[in-house]
Short mmCIF file of C-alpha atoms in Angstrom, two decimals:
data_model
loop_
_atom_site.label_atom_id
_atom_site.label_comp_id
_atom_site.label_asym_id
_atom_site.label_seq_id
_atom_site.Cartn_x
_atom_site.Cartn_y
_atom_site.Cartn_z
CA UNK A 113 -84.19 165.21 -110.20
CA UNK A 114 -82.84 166.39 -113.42
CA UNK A 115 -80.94 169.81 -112.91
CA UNK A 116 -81.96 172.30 -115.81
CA UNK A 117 -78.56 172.83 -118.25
CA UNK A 118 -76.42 176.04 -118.24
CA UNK A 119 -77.92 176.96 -121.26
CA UNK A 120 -81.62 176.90 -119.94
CA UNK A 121 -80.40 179.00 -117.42
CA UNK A 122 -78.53 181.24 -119.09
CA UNK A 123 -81.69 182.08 -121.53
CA UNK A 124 -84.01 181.84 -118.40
CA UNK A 125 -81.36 184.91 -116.95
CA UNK A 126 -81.67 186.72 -120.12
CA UNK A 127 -85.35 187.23 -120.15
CA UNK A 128 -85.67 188.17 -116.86
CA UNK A 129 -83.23 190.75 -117.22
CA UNK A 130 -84.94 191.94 -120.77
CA UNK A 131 -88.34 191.92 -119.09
CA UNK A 132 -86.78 194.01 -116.49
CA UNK A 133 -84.81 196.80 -119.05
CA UNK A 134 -88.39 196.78 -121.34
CA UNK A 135 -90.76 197.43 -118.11
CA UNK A 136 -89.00 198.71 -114.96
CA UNK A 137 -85.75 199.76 -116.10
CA UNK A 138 -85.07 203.42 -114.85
CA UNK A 139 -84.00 205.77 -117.91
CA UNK A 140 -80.50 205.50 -117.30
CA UNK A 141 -78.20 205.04 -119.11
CA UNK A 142 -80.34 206.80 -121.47
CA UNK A 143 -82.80 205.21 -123.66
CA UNK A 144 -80.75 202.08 -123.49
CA UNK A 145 -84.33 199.88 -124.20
CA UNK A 146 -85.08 201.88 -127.32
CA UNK A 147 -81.07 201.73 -128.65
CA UNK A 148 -79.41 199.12 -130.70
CA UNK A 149 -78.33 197.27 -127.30
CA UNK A 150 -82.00 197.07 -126.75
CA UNK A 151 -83.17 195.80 -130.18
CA UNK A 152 -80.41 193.18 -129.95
CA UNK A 153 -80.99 191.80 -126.16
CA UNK A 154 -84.80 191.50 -127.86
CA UNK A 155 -83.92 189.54 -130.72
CA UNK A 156 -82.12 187.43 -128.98
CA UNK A 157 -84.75 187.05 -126.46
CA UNK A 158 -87.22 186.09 -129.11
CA UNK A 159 -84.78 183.41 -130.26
CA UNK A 160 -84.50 182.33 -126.48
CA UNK A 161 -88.09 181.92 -126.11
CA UNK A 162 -88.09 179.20 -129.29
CA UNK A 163 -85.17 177.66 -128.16
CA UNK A 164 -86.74 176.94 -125.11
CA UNK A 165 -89.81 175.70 -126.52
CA UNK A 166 -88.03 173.99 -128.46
CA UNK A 167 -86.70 171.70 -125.39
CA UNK A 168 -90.07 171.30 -124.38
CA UNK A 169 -91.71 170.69 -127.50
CA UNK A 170 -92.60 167.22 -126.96
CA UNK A 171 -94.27 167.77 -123.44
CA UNK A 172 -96.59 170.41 -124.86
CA UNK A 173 -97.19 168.29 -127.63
CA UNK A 174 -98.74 165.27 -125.58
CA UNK A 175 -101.18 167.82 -123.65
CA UNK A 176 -101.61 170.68 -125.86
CA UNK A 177 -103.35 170.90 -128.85
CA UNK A 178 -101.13 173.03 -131.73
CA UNK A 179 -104.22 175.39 -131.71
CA UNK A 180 -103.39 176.33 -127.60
CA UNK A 181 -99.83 176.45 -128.46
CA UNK A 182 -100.31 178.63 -130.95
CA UNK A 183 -102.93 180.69 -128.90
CA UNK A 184 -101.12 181.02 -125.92
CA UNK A 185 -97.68 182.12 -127.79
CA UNK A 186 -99.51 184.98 -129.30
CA UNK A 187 -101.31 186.01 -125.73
CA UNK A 188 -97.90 185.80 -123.96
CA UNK A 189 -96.40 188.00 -127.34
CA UNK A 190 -99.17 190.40 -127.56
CA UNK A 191 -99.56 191.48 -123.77
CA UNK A 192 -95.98 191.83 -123.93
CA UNK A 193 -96.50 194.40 -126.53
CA UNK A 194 -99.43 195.43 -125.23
CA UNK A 195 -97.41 196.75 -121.89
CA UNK A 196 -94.31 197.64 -123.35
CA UNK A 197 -96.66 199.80 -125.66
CA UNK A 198 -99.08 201.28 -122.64
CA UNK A 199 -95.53 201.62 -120.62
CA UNK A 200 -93.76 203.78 -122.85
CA UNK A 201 -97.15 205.68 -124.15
CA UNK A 202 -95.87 208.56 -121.68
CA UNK A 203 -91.75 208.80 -124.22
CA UNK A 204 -94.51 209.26 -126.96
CA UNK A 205 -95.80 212.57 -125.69
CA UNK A 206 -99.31 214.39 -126.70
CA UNK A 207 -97.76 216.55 -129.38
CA UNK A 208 -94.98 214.63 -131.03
CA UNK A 209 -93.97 214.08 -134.92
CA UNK A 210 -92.52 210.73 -136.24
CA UNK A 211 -88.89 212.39 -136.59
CA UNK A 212 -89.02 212.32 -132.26
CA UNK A 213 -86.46 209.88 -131.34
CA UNK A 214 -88.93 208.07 -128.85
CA UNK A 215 -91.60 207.54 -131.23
CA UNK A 216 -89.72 205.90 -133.94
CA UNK A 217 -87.43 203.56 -130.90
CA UNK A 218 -90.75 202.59 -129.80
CA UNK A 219 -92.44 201.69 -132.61
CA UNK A 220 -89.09 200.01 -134.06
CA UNK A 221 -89.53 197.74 -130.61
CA UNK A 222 -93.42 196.91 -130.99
CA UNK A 223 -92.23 196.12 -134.94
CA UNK A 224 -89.60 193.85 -133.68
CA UNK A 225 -91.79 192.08 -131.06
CA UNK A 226 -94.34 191.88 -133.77
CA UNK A 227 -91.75 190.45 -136.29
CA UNK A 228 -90.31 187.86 -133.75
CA UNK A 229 -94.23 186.60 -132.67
CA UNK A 230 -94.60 185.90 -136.36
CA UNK A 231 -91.41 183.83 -136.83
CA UNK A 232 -92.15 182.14 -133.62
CA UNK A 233 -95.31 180.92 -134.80
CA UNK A 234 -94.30 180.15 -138.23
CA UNK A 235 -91.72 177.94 -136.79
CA UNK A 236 -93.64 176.30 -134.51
CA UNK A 237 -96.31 175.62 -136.75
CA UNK A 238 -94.04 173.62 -139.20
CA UNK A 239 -92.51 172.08 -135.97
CA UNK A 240 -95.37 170.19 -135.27
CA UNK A 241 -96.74 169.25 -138.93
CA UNK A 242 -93.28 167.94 -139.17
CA UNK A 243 -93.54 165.88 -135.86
CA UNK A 244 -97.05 164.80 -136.70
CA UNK A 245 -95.97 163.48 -140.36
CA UNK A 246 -97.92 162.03 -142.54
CA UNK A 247 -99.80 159.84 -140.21
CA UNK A 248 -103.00 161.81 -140.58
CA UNK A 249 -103.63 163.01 -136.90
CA UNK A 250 -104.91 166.74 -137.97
CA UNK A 251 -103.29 169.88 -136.42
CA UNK A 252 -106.13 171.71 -136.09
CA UNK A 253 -109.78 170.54 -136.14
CA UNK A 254 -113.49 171.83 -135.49
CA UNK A 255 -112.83 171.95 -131.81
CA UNK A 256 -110.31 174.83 -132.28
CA UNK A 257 -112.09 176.81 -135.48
CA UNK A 258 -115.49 176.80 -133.11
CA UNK A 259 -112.88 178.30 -130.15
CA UNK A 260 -111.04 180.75 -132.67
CA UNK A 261 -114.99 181.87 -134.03
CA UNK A 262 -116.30 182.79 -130.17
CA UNK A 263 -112.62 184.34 -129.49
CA UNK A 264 -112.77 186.39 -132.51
CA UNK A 265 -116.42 187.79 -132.24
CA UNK A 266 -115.62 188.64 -128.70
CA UNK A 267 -112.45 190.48 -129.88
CA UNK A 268 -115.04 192.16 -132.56
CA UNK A 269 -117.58 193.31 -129.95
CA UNK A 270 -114.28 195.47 -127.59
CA UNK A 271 -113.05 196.14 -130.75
CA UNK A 272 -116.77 197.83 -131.64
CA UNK A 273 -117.29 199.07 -128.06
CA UNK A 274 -113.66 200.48 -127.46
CA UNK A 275 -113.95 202.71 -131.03
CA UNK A 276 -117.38 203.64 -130.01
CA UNK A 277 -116.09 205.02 -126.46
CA UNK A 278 -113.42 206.96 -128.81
CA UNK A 279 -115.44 208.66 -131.48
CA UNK A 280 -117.97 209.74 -128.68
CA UNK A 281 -114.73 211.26 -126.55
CA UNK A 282 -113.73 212.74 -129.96
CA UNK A 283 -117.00 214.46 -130.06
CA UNK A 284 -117.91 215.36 -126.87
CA UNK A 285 -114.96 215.78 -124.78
CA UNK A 286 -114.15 218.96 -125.17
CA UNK A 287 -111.44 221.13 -126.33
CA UNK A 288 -108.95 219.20 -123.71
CA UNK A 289 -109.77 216.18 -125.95
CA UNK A 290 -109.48 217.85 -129.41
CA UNK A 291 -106.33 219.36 -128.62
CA UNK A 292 -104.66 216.38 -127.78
CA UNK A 293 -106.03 214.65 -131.10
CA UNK A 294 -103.31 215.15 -133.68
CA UNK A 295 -103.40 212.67 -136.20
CA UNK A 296 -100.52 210.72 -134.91
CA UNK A 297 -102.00 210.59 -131.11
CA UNK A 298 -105.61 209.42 -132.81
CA UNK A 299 -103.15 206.70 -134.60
CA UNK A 300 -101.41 205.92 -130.94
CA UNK A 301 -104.72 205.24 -129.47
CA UNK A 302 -105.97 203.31 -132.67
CA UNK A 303 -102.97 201.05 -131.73
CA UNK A 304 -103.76 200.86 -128.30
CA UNK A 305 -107.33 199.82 -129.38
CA UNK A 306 -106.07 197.22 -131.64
CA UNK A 307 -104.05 195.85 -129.02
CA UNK A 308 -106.61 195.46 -126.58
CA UNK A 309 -108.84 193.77 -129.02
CA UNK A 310 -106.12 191.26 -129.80
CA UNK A 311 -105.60 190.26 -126.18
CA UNK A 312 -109.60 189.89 -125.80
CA UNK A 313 -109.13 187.80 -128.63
CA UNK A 314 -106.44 185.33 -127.82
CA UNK A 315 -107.37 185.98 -123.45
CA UNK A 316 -110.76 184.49 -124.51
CA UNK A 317 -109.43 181.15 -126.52
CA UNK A 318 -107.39 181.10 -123.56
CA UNK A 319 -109.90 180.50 -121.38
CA UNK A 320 -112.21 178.66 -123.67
CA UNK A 321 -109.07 176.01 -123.71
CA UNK A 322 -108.92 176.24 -119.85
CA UNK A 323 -112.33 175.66 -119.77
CA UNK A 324 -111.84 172.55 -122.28
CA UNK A 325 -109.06 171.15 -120.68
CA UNK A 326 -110.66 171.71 -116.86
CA UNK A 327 -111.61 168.40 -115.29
CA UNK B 111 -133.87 173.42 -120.38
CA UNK B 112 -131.16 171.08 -119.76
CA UNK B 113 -129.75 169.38 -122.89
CA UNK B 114 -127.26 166.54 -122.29
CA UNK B 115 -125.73 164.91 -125.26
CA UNK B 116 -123.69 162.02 -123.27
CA UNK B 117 -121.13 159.45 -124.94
CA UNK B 118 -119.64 156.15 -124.40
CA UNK B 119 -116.24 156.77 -126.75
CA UNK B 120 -113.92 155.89 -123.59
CA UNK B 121 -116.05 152.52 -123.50
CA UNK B 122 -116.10 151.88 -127.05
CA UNK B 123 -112.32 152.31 -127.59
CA UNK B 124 -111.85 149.16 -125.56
CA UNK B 125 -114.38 147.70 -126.46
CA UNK B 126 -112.91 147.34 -130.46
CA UNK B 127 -108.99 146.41 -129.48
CA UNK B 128 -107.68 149.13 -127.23
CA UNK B 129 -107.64 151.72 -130.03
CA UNK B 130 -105.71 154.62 -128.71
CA UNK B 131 -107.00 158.07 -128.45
CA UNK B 132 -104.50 159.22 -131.50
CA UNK B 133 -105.09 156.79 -133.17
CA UNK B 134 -109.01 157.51 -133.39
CA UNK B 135 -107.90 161.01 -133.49
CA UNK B 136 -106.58 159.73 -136.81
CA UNK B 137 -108.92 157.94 -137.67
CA UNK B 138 -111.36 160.73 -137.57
CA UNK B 139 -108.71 163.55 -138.74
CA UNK B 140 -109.10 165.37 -135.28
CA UNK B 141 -106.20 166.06 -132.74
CA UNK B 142 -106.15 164.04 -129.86
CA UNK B 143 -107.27 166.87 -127.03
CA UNK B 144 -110.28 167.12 -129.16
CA UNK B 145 -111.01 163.08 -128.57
CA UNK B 146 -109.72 163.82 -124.90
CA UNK B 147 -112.13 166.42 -124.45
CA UNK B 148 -115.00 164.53 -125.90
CA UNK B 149 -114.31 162.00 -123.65
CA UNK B 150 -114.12 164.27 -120.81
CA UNK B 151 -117.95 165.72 -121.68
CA UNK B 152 -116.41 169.11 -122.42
CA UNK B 153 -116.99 169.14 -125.91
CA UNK B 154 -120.09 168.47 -128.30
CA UNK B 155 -119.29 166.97 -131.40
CA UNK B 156 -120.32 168.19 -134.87
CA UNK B 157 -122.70 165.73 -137.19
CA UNK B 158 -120.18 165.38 -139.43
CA UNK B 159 -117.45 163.94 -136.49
CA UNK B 160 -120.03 162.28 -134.69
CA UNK B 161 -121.10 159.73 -137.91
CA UNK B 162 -116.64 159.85 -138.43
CA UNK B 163 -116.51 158.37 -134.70
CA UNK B 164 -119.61 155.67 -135.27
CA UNK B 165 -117.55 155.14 -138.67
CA UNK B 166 -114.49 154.49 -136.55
CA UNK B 167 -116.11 151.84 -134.36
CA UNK B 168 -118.04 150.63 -136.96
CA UNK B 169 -121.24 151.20 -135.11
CA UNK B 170 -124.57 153.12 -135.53
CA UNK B 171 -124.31 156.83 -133.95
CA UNK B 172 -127.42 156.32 -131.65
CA UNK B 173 -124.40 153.52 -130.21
CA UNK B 174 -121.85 156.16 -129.66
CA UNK B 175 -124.16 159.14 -128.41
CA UNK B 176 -127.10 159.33 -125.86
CA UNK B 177 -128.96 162.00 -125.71
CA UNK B 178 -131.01 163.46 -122.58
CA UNK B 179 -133.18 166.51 -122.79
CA UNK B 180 -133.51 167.14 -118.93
CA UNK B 181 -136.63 169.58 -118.77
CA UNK B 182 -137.56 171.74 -115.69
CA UNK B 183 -140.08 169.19 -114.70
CA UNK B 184 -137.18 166.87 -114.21
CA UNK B 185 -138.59 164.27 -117.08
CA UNK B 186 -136.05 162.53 -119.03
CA UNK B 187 -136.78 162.01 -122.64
CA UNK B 188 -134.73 160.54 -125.88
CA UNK B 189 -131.59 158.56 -125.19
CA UNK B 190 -130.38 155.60 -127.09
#
């Protein structure tokens, strides 16, 4: 058996430890996540992440369609901002201002996570039209646009439902409710909901693909 | 209602030369897990990639597709 390189290793090392400083780090040393240490062990964590798929590339190639690639890269990328978000709701606070230190470090982070996801894909995605050449095989087909369509209108309906459940909190919850909705906490939980709509999204081609690929 | 719309692309591919499963992919300007899961039953074609595949094996469609409307009664209808 072939033993995985240094470097494999190394990067395999690195995003354990940056999954542990975004998600269960304690808060010391302070805010060390939300700093410029942070923002660099991500970035480099993103690049990790390509690099390694890089390696494996041809593997995921021969099984997996660029459409599942592509679908579960951005699950994967968006839960991880999903729970780094929901994690680190609580540094937001209910009655903060965009100056606050935590909100901008936070929102600097999801940026950055969002940023790397896009690259990610980008790169991938010319990856494999250049592997595939000119020989005609397509990288996406009907197969995947009739996945994307039921993914996306089930995405639609939480999206619907989870902005229904909010304006009827808005307007009958209360003055515990209407306190806590300053603009920028109605904008955190417009994020959250945009999240969540995006993981039903990509969590339901996900298991349309599953379901495709199951024997 | 039961519909069943079976296929004999597996058969058909050796049948005319061995033609690989990219290579029809090709052929047909699909990606090969889409030919895999057609094979596999998991997927129904489109019309338009359905007369693409009897293209590819240059045979009618009613040759590459069977279909079976299994009612609650248990009678078979349609097919090739």
């Amino acid at each position: 058996m072939k033993l995985p390189s240094i470097r494999i290793l190394f990067l395999d090392g690195l995003a354990l430890l940056l999954m542990y400083l975004l998600f269960f780090a304690p808060d010391w040393p302070r805010d060390t996540i939300l700093g410029v240490l942070g923002n660099a062990i991500m970035l480099v964590s993103v690049w990790a992440s390509l690099y390694v798929w890089m390696k494996v590339r041809k593997v995921a190639n021969d099984t997996r369609s660029l459409g599942e690639q592509l679908t579960a890269i951005s699950l994967f990328f968006t839960v991880a901002i999903g729970g780094f978000f929901f994690w680190k709701l609580h540094l937001l606070g209910w009655q903060t201002s965009l100056d606050d230190f935590h909100t901008r470090a936070v929102g600097r982070n999801v940026v950055i996570m969002l940023i790397g996801f896009q690259i990610v894909r980008h790169i991938i995605t010319r990856q494999h039209a250049a592997l595939l050449g000119s020989g005609g095989e397509a990288m996406e087909d009907e197969r995947d646009r009739q996945i994307g369509a039921r993914a996306d209108a089930h995405s639609h309906m939480l999206l619907v439902i989870l902005i229904i459940v909010l304006i009827v909190q808005l307007a009958v919850g209360g003055d515990a409710i209407v306190r806590q909705a300053t603009p920028l906490n109605v904008a955190h939980w417009l994020i959250g909901i945009l999240i969540l709509s995006s993981i039903a999204e990509y969590g339901s081609a996900m298991w349309q693909y599953h379901r495709a690929n199951a024997e | 209602m039961t519909i069943a719309i079976r296929n004999h692309i597996r058969r058909l591919r050796f049948e005319s030369g061995d033609i690989t499963q990219e290579a029809l992919a090709r052929q047909c300007g699909v990606t090969r897990q889409t030919i895999i899961s057609l094979e596999a039953g998991k997927y129904t074609p489109s019309l338009e990639l359905a007369f693409k595949l009897a293209r590819a094996f240059g045979v009618g469609v009613d040759q590459v597709f069977e279909w079976n409307d299994v009612s609650e009664t248990g009678v078979t209808s349609g097919g090739r």
